[in-house]
Coordinates of C-alpha atoms in Angstrom, one line a residue:
Chain A
X1 CA -0.1 0.0 0.1
X2 CA 1.2 3.4 -0.9
X3 CA 0.7 6.7 0.9
X4 CA 0.5 9.9 -1.2
X5 CA 0.2 13.4 0.4
X6 CA 0.3 15.4 -2.8
X7 CA -1.9 15.6 -5.8
X8 CA 1.0 15.1 -8.1
X9 CA 2.2 12.1 -6.1
X10 CA -1.2 10.7 -6.3
X11 CA -1.5 11.2 -10.0
X12 CA 1.8 9.4 -10.7
X13 CA 0.6 6.5 -8.5
X14 CA -2.6 6.2 -10.5
X15 CA -1.5 6.8 -13.9
X16 CA -0.3 3.4 -14.6
X17 CA -3.8 2.1 -13.6
X18 CA -5.4 4.8 -15.7
X19 CA -3.3 4.0 -18.7
X20 CA -4.3 0.3 -18.4
X21 CA -8.0 1.1 -18.0
X22 CA -8.2 -0.4 -14.5
X23 CA -11.3 0.1 -12.6
X24 CA -10.6 2.8 -9.8
X25 CA -12.7 2.7 -6.6
X26 CA -12.6 5.7 -4.1
X27 CA -13.6 6.0 -0.6
X28 CA -13.4 9.5 0.9
X29 CA -13.0 9.6 4.6
X30 CA -12.0 12.0 7.3
X31 CA -9.9 9.4 9.0
X32 CA -10.1 8.0 12.6
X33 CA -11.4 5.0 10.7
X34 CA -13.7 2.3 12.2
X35 CA -15.4 -0.9 10.9
X36 CA -17.9 1.2 9.0
X37 CA -15.2 2.9 6.9
X38 CA -13.5 -0.6 6.6
X39 CA -16.7 -1.9 5.1
X40 CA -16.7 0.8 2.6
X41 CA -13.2 -0.4 1.5
X42 CA -14.3 -4.1 1.5
X43 CA -17.0 -3.1 -0.9
X44 CA -14.7 -1.2 -3.1
X45 CA -12.2 -4.0 -3.0
X46 CA -15.0 -6.3 -4.4
X47 CA -15.9 -4.1 -7.4
X48 CA -12.6 -2.5 -8.3
X49 CA -9.0 -3.0 -9.4
X50 CA -7.5 -0.2 -7.5
X51 CA -8.8 1.2 -4.4
X52 CA -8.0 4.6 -3.2
X53 CA -9.0 5.9 0.3
X54 CA -8.5 9.6 1.1
X55 CA -8.0 10.8 4.6
X56 CA -8.7 14.6 4.9
X57 CA -10.4 16.5 7.6
X58 CA -12.0 19.0 5.4
X59 CA -12.0 22.4 7.2
X60 CA -14.8 24.0 5.1
X61 CA -17.6 21.4 6.0
X62 CA -17.0 22.5 9.8
X63 CA -18.9 25.2 11.3
X64 CA -17.2 27.9 13.5
X65 CA -18.3 26.2 16.7
X66 CA -17.7 22.7 15.5
X67 CA -15.0 20.3 16.3
X68 CA -12.4 20.7 13.4
X69 CA -9.6 21.5 15.5
X70 CA -10.3 18.6 17.8
X71 CA -11.4 16.1 15.2
X72 CA -9.3 12.9 15.8
X73 CA -6.4 12.6 13.5
X74 CA -5.0 9.1 13.5
X75 CA -3.2 8.5 10.2
X76 CA -0.8 5.8 11.5
X77 CA -3.5 3.6 13.0
X78 CA -5.8 4.2 9.9
X79 CA -3.0 3.2 7.6
X80 CA -2.5 -0.2 9.4
X81 CA -6.2 -0.8 9.2
X82 CA -6.4 0.1 5.5
X83 CA -3.5 -2.1 4.5
X84 CA -5.3 -5.1 6.2
X85 CA -8.5 -4.6 4.2
X86 CA -6.7 -4.2 0.9
X87 CA -6.5 -0.5 0.1
X88 CA -4.0 0.1 -2.6
X89 CA -3.5 4.0 -2.2
X90 CA -4.0 6.2 0.8
X91 CA -4.4 9.8 -0.2
X92 CA -3.6 12.0 2.9
X93 CA -3.1 15.6 1.7
X94 CA -2.6 18.7 3.9
X95 CA -5.2 21.5 3.9
X96 CA -2.8 23.6 1.9
X97 CA -2.3 20.8 -0.7
X98 CA -6.2 20.7 -1.1
X99 CA -6.9 24.4 -0.9
X100 CA -3.6 26.0 -1.9
X101 CA -2.6 29.7 -1.1
X102 CA -5.0 31.7 -3.4
X103 CA -8.5 32.2 -2.1
X104 CA -11.1 29.8 -3.3
X105 CA -14.0 31.7 -5.0
X106 CA -16.0 28.7 -6.2
X107 CA -18.8 27.4 -4.2
X108 CA -21.4 24.3 -5.0
X109 CA -24.6 24.3 -3.4
X110 CA -27.3 21.7 -3.7
X111 CA -30.7 23.0 -3.0
X112 CA -33.9 21.6 -1.2
X113 CA -32.4 18.2 0.0
X114 CA -29.9 20.3 2.1
X115 CA -32.3 22.7 3.6
X116 CA -33.4 20.7 6.7
X117 CA -32.4 17.6 8.7
X118 CA -28.5 18.2 9.3
X119 CA -28.5 21.3 6.9
X120 CA -30.7 23.3 9.3
X121 CA -28.1 23.0 12.2
X122 CA -25.1 23.2 10.2
X123 CA -25.4 25.9 7.7
X124 CA -22.8 25.6 4.8
X125 CA -21.9 22.1 5.9
X126 CA -23.3 20.4 2.7
X127 CA -21.6 23.0 0.6
X128 CA -18.4 22.3 2.0
X129 CA -19.0 18.6 1.4
X130 CA -20.0 19.1 -2.3
X131 CA -16.8 21.3 -2.8
X132 CA -14.5 18.9 -1.3
X133 CA -15.9 15.8 -2.8
X134 CA -16.0 17.4 -6.2
X135 CA -12.3 18.3 -5.9
X136 CA -11.4 14.7 -4.7
X137 CA -13.4 13.3 -7.6
X138 CA -11.6 15.5 -10.1
X139 CA -8.2 14.6 -8.4
X140 CA -8.8 10.7 -8.1
X141 CA -11.1 10.4 -11.2
X142 CA -12.6 7.0 -9.9
X143 CA -15.0 4.9 -11.6
X144 CA -17.0 4.2 -8.4
X145 CA -17.2 6.1 -5.3
X146 CA -18.3 4.6 -1.8
X147 CA -20.3 6.4 0.9
X148 CA -21.9 5.1 4.0
X149 CA -25.7 5.2 4.4
X150 CA -25.1 6.4 7.9
X151 CA -24.7 10.0 6.5
X152 CA -27.7 9.3 4.5
X153 CA -28.4 13.1 3.7
X154 CA -24.7 13.5 2.5
X155 CA -25.2 10.3 0.3
X156 CA -28.3 11.9 -1.2
X157 CA -26.5 15.3 -1.8
X158 CA -23.5 13.5 -3.6
X159 CA -25.9 11.5 -5.9
X160 CA -27.8 14.6 -6.8
X161 CA -24.5 16.5 -7.4
X162 CA -23.1 13.7 -9.5
X163 CA -26.4 13.5 -11.7
X164 CA -26.8 17.2 -12.0
X165 CA -23.2 17.8 -13.1
X166 CA -22.9 14.6 -15.2
X167 CA -19.8 13.4 -13.2
X168 CA -18.6 10.1 -14.8
X169 CA -18.8 8.2 -11.5
X170 CA -21.0 5.6 -10.1
X171 CA -21.8 6.5 -6.4
X172 CA -22.6 3.4 -4.1
X173 CA -24.3 3.8 -0.8
X174 CA -23.2 1.1 1.8
X175 CA -25.4 0.2 4.7
X176 CA -24.7 1.2 8.3
X177 CA -22.4 -0.8 10.1
X178 CA -23.4 -1.1 13.9
X179 CA -21.8 -2.2 17.1
X180 CA -23.2 -5.3 18.7
X181 CA -25.5 -3.0 20.8
X182 CA -26.8 -1.4 17.7
X183 CA -25.0 2.1 17.9
X184 CA -24.2 3.2 14.3
X185 CA -20.3 3.3 14.2
X186 CA -19.1 7.0 13.9
X187 CA -15.8 8.6 14.7
X188 CA -17.5 11.0 17.0
X189 CA -18.5 7.9 19.2
X190 CA -15.1 8.3 20.7
X191 CA -16.1 11.6 22.4
X192 CA -18.8 9.9 24.4
X193 CA -18.2 9.3 28.2
X194 CA -18.4 5.6 29.4
X195 CA -21.9 6.3 30.6
X196 CA -23.1 8.2 27.5
X197 CA -21.7 5.5 25.4
X198 CA -24.2 2.9 27.4
X199 CA -27.1 5.3 26.6
X200 CA -26.1 5.8 22.9
X201 CA -27.7 2.6 21.4
X202 CA -31.2 3.9 22.8
X203 CA -31.3 5.7 19.3
X204 CA -31.2 2.4 17.3
X205 CA -33.7 0.8 19.7
X206 CA -36.2 3.7 19.3
X207 CA -35.9 3.5 15.6
X208 CA -36.4 -0.4 15.6
X209 CA -39.4 0.0 18.1
X210 CA -40.8 2.7 15.7
X211 CA -40.3 0.4 12.7
X212 CA -42.4 -2.3 14.6
X213 CA -45.1 0.1 15.6
X214 CA -45.4 1.4 11.9
X215 CA -45.6 -2.1 10.6
X216 CA -48.4 -2.7 13.2
X217 CA -50.2 0.2 11.6
X218 CA -49.3 3.0 14.1
X219 CA -49.6 6.6 12.8
X220 CA -46.3 8.0 11.4
X221 CA -46.5 11.2 13.4
X222 CA -47.3 9.4 16.6
X223 CA -44.3 7.3 16.0
X224 CA -42.1 10.3 15.6
X225 CA -43.5 11.8 18.7
X226 CA -42.6 8.6 20.5
X227 CA -39.0 8.4 19.4
X228 CA -38.5 12.0 20.5
X229 CA -40.0 11.3 23.9
X230 CA -38.0 8.1 24.4
X231 CA -34.8 9.8 23.4
X232 CA -35.6 12.7 25.7
X233 CA -36.3 10.4 28.6
X234 CA -33.1 8.7 28.1
X235 CA -31.1 11.8 28.5
X236 CA -30.6 12.9 24.8
X237 CA -31.2 16.4 23.7
X238 CA -33.0 15.9 20.5
X239 CA -32.1 17.9 17.5
X240 CA -34.5 16.3 15.1
X241 CA -36.6 13.2 14.5
X242 CA -37.9 13.2 11.0
X243 CA -39.5 11.0 8.4
X244 CA -38.5 11.3 4.7
X245 CA -39.0 9.4 1.4
X246 CA -35.8 7.7 0.3
X247 CA -35.2 10.7 -2.0
X248 CA -35.8 13.0 1.0
X249 CA -39.1 14.3 0.4
X250 CA -41.5 15.1 3.2
X251 CA -44.0 12.4 4.0
X252 CA -47.0 12.4 6.3
X253 CA -48.0 8.8 6.1
X254 CA -46.3 5.4 6.0
X255 CA -47.9 4.6 2.5
X256 CA -44.6 4.0 0.8
X257 CA -40.9 3.3 1.8
X258 CA -39.9 5.7 4.5
X259 CA -36.6 6.6 6.1
X260 CA -36.6 7.7 9.9
X261 CA -33.9 10.3 10.7
X262 CA -32.5 11.1 14.2
X263 CA -30.0 13.7 15.5
X264 CA -29.7 14.0 19.1
X265 CA -26.9 15.1 21.6
X266 CA -25.4 13.3 24.6
X267 CA -23.4 15.9 26.4
X268 CA -21.7 17.7 23.7
X269 CA -21.6 14.8 21.2
X270 CA -24.1 15.0 18.4
X271 CA -25.1 11.5 17.0
X272 CA -27.0 10.8 13.9
X273 CA -28.7 7.7 12.9
X274 CA -31.4 6.6 10.3
X275 CA -33.5 3.5 9.4
X276 CA -34.9 2.6 6.1
X277 CA -38.4 0.9 6.4
X278 CA -39.8 -0.7 3.4
X279 CA -43.6 -0.4 2.9
X280 CA -45.2 -3.8 1.8
X281 CA -47.4 -2.6 -0.7
Chain B
X1 CA -16.9 14.5 -38.8
X2 CA -19.4 12.8 -36.8
X3 CA -22.3 14.5 -35.1
X4 CA -23.6 13.2 -31.9
X5 CA -26.8 14.5 -30.1
X6 CA -26.8 12.3 -27.0
X7 CA -24.3 11.8 -24.0
X8 CA -24.3 8.2 -24.7
X9 CA -23.7 8.6 -28.4
X10 CA -20.6 11.0 -27.7
X11 CA -19.1 8.6 -25.1
X12 CA -19.3 5.8 -27.6
X13 CA -17.7 8.0 -30.2
X14 CA -14.9 9.1 -27.8
X15 CA -14.3 5.6 -26.1
X16 CA -11.7 4.5 -28.6
X17 CA -9.8 7.7 -28.3
X18 CA -10.0 7.5 -24.4
X19 CA -8.9 3.9 -24.7
X20 CA -5.7 4.8 -26.9
X21 CA -5.0 7.9 -24.6
X22 CA -5.5 10.4 -27.4
X23 CA -5.4 14.1 -26.4
X24 CA -8.9 15.5 -26.5
X25 CA -9.5 19.1 -27.2
X26 CA -13.0 20.7 -26.5
X27 CA -14.6 23.9 -27.9
X28 CA -17.8 24.7 -26.2
X29 CA -20.0 27.0 -28.3
X30 CA -23.6 28.1 -28.6
X31 CA -23.3 27.7 -32.5
X32 CA -24.0 30.3 -35.0
X33 CA -20.4 30.0 -35.7
X34 CA -18.1 32.7 -37.1
X35 CA -14.2 33.1 -37.5
X36 CA -13.7 33.6 -33.8
X37 CA -15.1 30.3 -33.0
X38 CA -13.2 28.7 -36.0
X39 CA -9.9 30.1 -34.7
X40 CA -10.7 28.1 -31.4
X41 CA -11.1 25.1 -33.4
X42 CA -7.8 25.6 -35.2
X43 CA -6.0 26.2 -32.0
X44 CA -7.6 22.8 -30.7
X45 CA -6.5 21.1 -33.9
X46 CA -2.9 22.1 -33.5
X47 CA -2.7 20.8 -29.8
X48 CA -5.0 17.9 -29.8
X49 CA -5.6 14.4 -31.5
X50 CA -9.4 14.6 -31.2
X51 CA -11.3 17.9 -31.4
X52 CA -14.8 17.9 -30.0
X53 CA -17.0 21.1 -30.6
X54 CA -20.2 21.4 -28.7
X55 CA -23.2 23.4 -30.0
X56 CA -25.8 24.1 -27.2
X57 CA -27.7 27.2 -26.5
X58 CA -27.8 27.0 -22.7
X59 CA -31.0 28.2 -21.3
X60 CA -29.9 28.8 -17.7
X61 CA -27.3 31.3 -18.7
X62 CA -29.9 33.7 -20.3
X63 CA -31.9 36.2 -18.1
X64 CA -35.6 36.2 -18.3
X65 CA -35.5 39.2 -20.8
X66 CA -32.6 38.0 -22.8
X67 CA -32.5 36.4 -26.3
X68 CA -32.7 32.8 -25.5
X69 CA -35.6 32.1 -27.9
X70 CA -34.3 34.2 -30.6
X71 CA -30.7 33.2 -30.3
X72 CA -29.7 32.1 -33.8
X73 CA -29.6 28.4 -34.2
X74 CA -27.8 27.4 -37.5
X75 CA -26.6 23.9 -37.0
X76 CA -26.3 22.8 -40.7
X77 CA -24.2 25.8 -41.5
X78 CA -22.1 25.4 -38.5
X79 CA -21.6 21.7 -39.2
X80 CA -20.2 22.8 -42.7
X81 CA -17.8 25.3 -41.3
X82 CA -16.6 22.8 -38.6
X83 CA -16.0 20.1 -41.0
X84 CA -13.7 22.5 -43.0
X85 CA -11.4 23.5 -40.1
X86 CA -11.1 19.8 -39.0
X87 CA -13.5 19.2 -36.1
X88 CA -13.8 15.5 -35.4
X89 CA -17.0 15.3 -33.5
X90 CA -19.8 17.8 -33.2
X91 CA -21.9 17.5 -30.0
X92 CA -25.1 19.0 -30.4
X93 CA -27.5 17.9 -27.5
X94 CA -31.2 19.0 -26.8
X95 CA -32.0 20.9 -23.6
X96 CA -33.7 17.7 -22.5
X97 CA -30.5 15.7 -23.2
X98 CA -28.5 18.2 -21.0
X99 CA -30.9 18.9 -18.3
X100 CA -33.2 15.9 -18.3
X101 CA -36.7 15.7 -16.7
X102 CA -35.8 15.8 -13.0
X103 CA -35.2 19.2 -11.5
X104 CA -31.5 20.4 -11.2
X105 CA -30.8 21.2 -7.6
X106 CA -27.0 21.9 -7.9
X107 CA -25.6 25.3 -8.5
X108 CA -22.1 26.5 -9.0
X109 CA -21.3 30.1 -8.2
X110 CA -17.8 31.9 -8.5
X111 CA -17.6 34.9 -6.4
X112 CA -15.9 38.2 -6.7
X113 CA -15.0 38.1 -10.2
X114 CA -18.6 37.7 -11.3
X115 CA -19.9 40.7 -9.1
X116 CA -19.1 43.3 -11.6
X117 CA -18.7 43.9 -15.3
X118 CA -21.2 41.6 -17.1
X119 CA -22.3 40.0 -13.9
X120 CA -24.1 43.3 -12.7
X121 CA -26.4 43.4 -15.6
X122 CA -26.9 39.7 -16.0
X123 CA -27.5 38.1 -12.6
X124 CA -27.2 34.3 -12.4
X125 CA -25.5 34.5 -16.0
X126 CA -22.1 33.2 -14.7
X127 CA -23.8 30.6 -12.5
X128 CA -25.4 29.3 -15.6
X129 CA -22.1 29.4 -17.6
X130 CA -20.2 27.6 -14.7
X131 CA -22.9 24.9 -14.5
X132 CA -23.0 24.1 -18.0
X133 CA -19.3 24.1 -18.7
X134 CA -18.9 21.8 -15.7
X135 CA -21.5 19.5 -17.2
X136 CA -19.8 19.5 -20.6
X137 CA -16.4 18.9 -19.1
X138 CA -17.7 15.9 -17.3
X139 CA -19.3 14.6 -20.4
X140 CA -16.5 15.3 -22.9
X141 CA -13.5 14.8 -20.4
X142 CA -11.1 16.8 -22.7
X143 CA -7.4 17.4 -21.9
X144 CA -7.8 21.0 -23.2
X145 CA -10.6 23.3 -23.4
X146 CA -10.6 26.5 -25.8
X147 CA -12.4 29.8 -25.0
X148 CA -12.2 33.1 -26.7
X149 CA -10.7 36.2 -24.8
X150 CA -13.6 38.2 -26.0
X151 CA -15.6 36.9 -23.3
X152 CA -12.6 37.8 -21.0
X153 CA -14.8 37.7 -17.7
X154 CA -16.2 34.3 -18.7
X155 CA -12.7 32.8 -19.3
X156 CA -11.5 34.2 -16.0
X157 CA -14.6 32.5 -14.3
X158 CA -13.7 29.2 -16.1
X159 CA -10.1 29.3 -15.2
X160 CA -11.0 29.9 -11.4
X161 CA -13.6 27.2 -11.5
X162 CA -11.1 24.7 -12.9
X163 CA -8.5 25.8 -10.3
X164 CA -10.8 25.8 -7.4
X165 CA -12.2 22.3 -8.2
X166 CA -9.0 20.6 -9.5
X167 CA -10.6 19.7 -12.7
X168 CA -8.0 17.8 -14.8
X169 CA -8.2 20.1 -17.8
X170 CA -6.0 22.9 -19.4
X171 CA -7.9 26.0 -20.1
X172 CA -6.6 27.9 -23.2
X173 CA -7.7 31.4 -23.9
X174 CA -7.6 32.4 -27.5
X175 CA -7.1 36.1 -28.7
X176 CA -10.0 37.9 -30.0
X177 CA -10.8 37.5 -33.8
X178 CA -11.9 40.9 -35.4
X179 CA -13.5 42.0 -38.7
X180 CA -11.2 44.0 -40.9
X181 CA -12.7 47.2 -39.4
X182 CA -11.9 46.2 -35.8
X183 CA -15.2 44.8 -34.7
X184 CA -14.8 41.8 -32.2
X185 CA -16.6 39.0 -34.1
X186 CA -19.8 38.0 -32.0
X187 CA -23.0 35.9 -33.0
X188 CA -24.8 39.0 -31.7
X189 CA -23.2 41.2 -34.6
X190 CA -26.0 39.6 -36.7
X191 CA -28.7 41.6 -34.7
X192 CA -27.1 44.9 -35.9
X193 CA -28.9 47.2 -38.5
X194 CA -26.7 48.0 -41.3
X195 CA -26.4 51.6 -39.9
X196 CA -25.2 50.2 -36.5
X197 CA -22.9 47.6 -38.0
X198 CA -21.1 50.7 -39.5
X199 CA -21.0 52.4 -36.0
X200 CA -19.9 49.2 -33.9
X201 CA -16.3 49.3 -34.9
X202 CA -16.2 52.6 -32.8
X203 CA -15.8 50.3 -29.7
X204 CA -12.5 49.0 -30.8
X205 CA -11.3 52.4 -32.0
X206 CA -11.9 54.1 -28.7
X207 CA -10.1 51.2 -27.0
X208 CA -7.2 51.7 -29.4
X209 CA -7.1 55.3 -28.8
X210 CA -7.3 54.7 -25.1
X211 CA -4.1 52.5 -25.3
X212 CA -2.3 55.3 -27.1
X213 CA -3.3 57.7 -24.5
X214 CA -2.3 55.5 -21.6
X215 CA 1.1 54.9 -23.2
X216 CA 1.3 58.6 -23.5
X217 CA 0.9 59.0 -19.8
X218 CA -2.8 60.1 -19.6
X219 CA -4.5 59.3 -16.4
X220 CA -6.4 56.0 -16.4
X221 CA -9.6 57.5 -15.1
X222 CA -9.6 60.4 -17.5
X223 CA -9.1 57.6 -20.3
X224 CA -12.0 55.8 -19.3
X225 CA -14.3 58.9 -19.1
X226 CA -13.0 59.6 -22.6
X227 CA -14.1 56.2 -24.0
X228 CA -17.4 56.6 -22.4
X229 CA -18.0 60.1 -23.8
X230 CA -16.8 58.9 -27.5
X231 CA -19.2 55.9 -27.4
X232 CA -22.1 57.9 -26.0
X233 CA -21.4 60.5 -28.9
X234 CA -21.3 57.8 -31.5
X235 CA -24.9 56.6 -30.3
X236 CA -24.1 53.9 -27.9
X237 CA -25.9 53.4 -24.8
X238 CA -23.0 52.6 -22.4
X239 CA -23.3 49.8 -19.9
X240 CA -19.8 50.0 -18.5
X241 CA -16.4 51.1 -19.4
X242 CA -13.9 49.6 -16.7
X243 CA -10.3 49.0 -16.1
X244 CA -9.1 45.8 -14.4
X245 CA -5.9 43.9 -13.8
X246 CA -5.6 40.7 -16.0
X247 CA -7.1 38.8 -13.0
X248 CA -10.0 41.2 -12.7
X249 CA -8.9 43.2 -9.7
X250 CA -9.9 46.8 -9.5
X251 CA -7.2 49.1 -10.6
X252 CA -6.8 52.9 -10.4
X253 CA -3.4 53.6 -12.3
X254 CA -1.8 52.3 -15.4
X255 CA 1.2 51.1 -13.1
X256 CA 0.8 47.4 -14.4
X257 CA -0.7 45.3 -17.3
X258 CA -4.3 46.5 -17.5
X259 CA -7.5 45.3 -19.4
X260 CA -9.9 47.7 -20.6
X261 CA -13.6 46.4 -20.8
X262 CA -16.5 47.8 -22.7
X263 CA -20.0 46.8 -22.8
X264 CA -22.4 49.0 -24.7
X265 CA -25.8 48.7 -26.7
X266 CA -26.7 49.7 -30.1
X267 CA -30.3 49.8 -30.4
X268 CA -31.2 46.4 -28.5
X269 CA -28.0 44.7 -29.3
X270 CA -25.4 44.6 -26.5
X271 CA -21.8 44.4 -27.6
X272 CA -18.8 43.7 -25.5
X273 CA -15.1 44.0 -26.1
X274 CA -11.8 44.4 -24.2
X275 CA -8.3 45.3 -24.8
X276 CA -5.2 43.9 -22.9
X277 CA -2.5 46.6 -22.5
X278 CA 1.0 45.7 -21.4
X279 CA 2.8 48.2 -18.9
X280 CA 6.4 48.5 -19.9
X281 CA 7.9 48.4 -16.5

């Protein structure tokens, strides 16, 4: 496995693969890798000849009061894990390498689907994601790119971006990887106190209970109220509990496939999760 | 020369060239081609193995009161001209082919350099240009793209876009092609009455006079006032007369290279021109 820290170095490493028309798979990450990321790499490994993983904590997708400075940077450990799951090239550029010294004047925004859920609490976040992902796509020029369904809204934004701009890339969404107790894996789980870590799986439990109640015929809005009540009772500060179609349109009734979304804080740590529920019509 | 009207058809036509690592050159146009466009194609022909010219009147770069519906569409004539100068593939998609049926949610904006000059009178214009050029770049995936310096601000926007988003494309600016009387060639010249066509070269004459006066040491702001006065006297309705650095920064004095910009109307026809003036320091 090679590690490249410059765009030029990465291009040099990828050129032989490009010349021989190999299938390039790309997994963009911010590092501090867990099994969720490694499952993305395993998926890429199945479909592609060459697997590139980027590790870049992207400053422009963090708000002024968010955790950019403290976001865990664990490149050495990440590299060991990536080598084990068959990554070919790690791309770990500096902020300077990605954004240079000249001011960036270009912005990319994806309307509507970024307006609510995490977009409400994190203004500019998805613009920052759209810009960095576009940059990375242009640098790596992959055939396939892999994103986790845990960041469901982010995945929807990337799919929309790729479609709207005719990017020659297939975007693959990979199901959420969960701990044995149901907690969706996330780098931010590492911020949780021991006590909060024990509380955190309540999110998934409430989502699974909601699924059961929906299948039993309970009203969608009642189910959402129940999730919020259960999380609040468990000690969460709830940011949102929402239901959407798989394409993120608002939905009032469980009369088609639905995705339930939760964002909630335990202490200072904001956790998100979602559950896709099939409608048996 | 082949003509393709679908993205899929174009890809099929380009795949052999891509597989054999040929250098692909791209000239995006809105058709109604004149010698200015043909000179872009000739430049592309010099540098590239395969030359693709797109002809697409892009609705999203026209304002509500602009000439989208009446913009001249002359595909047959354009095709003859392109065949003569050695174009390999004409890409002439429909609006539906480019934008599909689903709503486009993604926008691209380039700040600062789009705020004045043509950006002031044409809000949203450069966003529309940035989006369509990005789409075309992703569809054609050229090594080189060629743009005329007549649309100097557009060229600057594209260069910024390409740099900010790490697009793997070299953008080449090609000098303005002028009629014998100095008028910068433009598809919109065809809208001019016979009388206005005789007046139109005044723009270039005032710019050349301004150059002379600057080289003689006349004050930059006086020179700009003079251009405006001369154009108004000749019957133009002046939109702007401005001086900028080559990177489009504001400039007060002729103490470095400068570009003079004019936009002015004759009747309903808006003409633009510019002149780059070297500072001999």
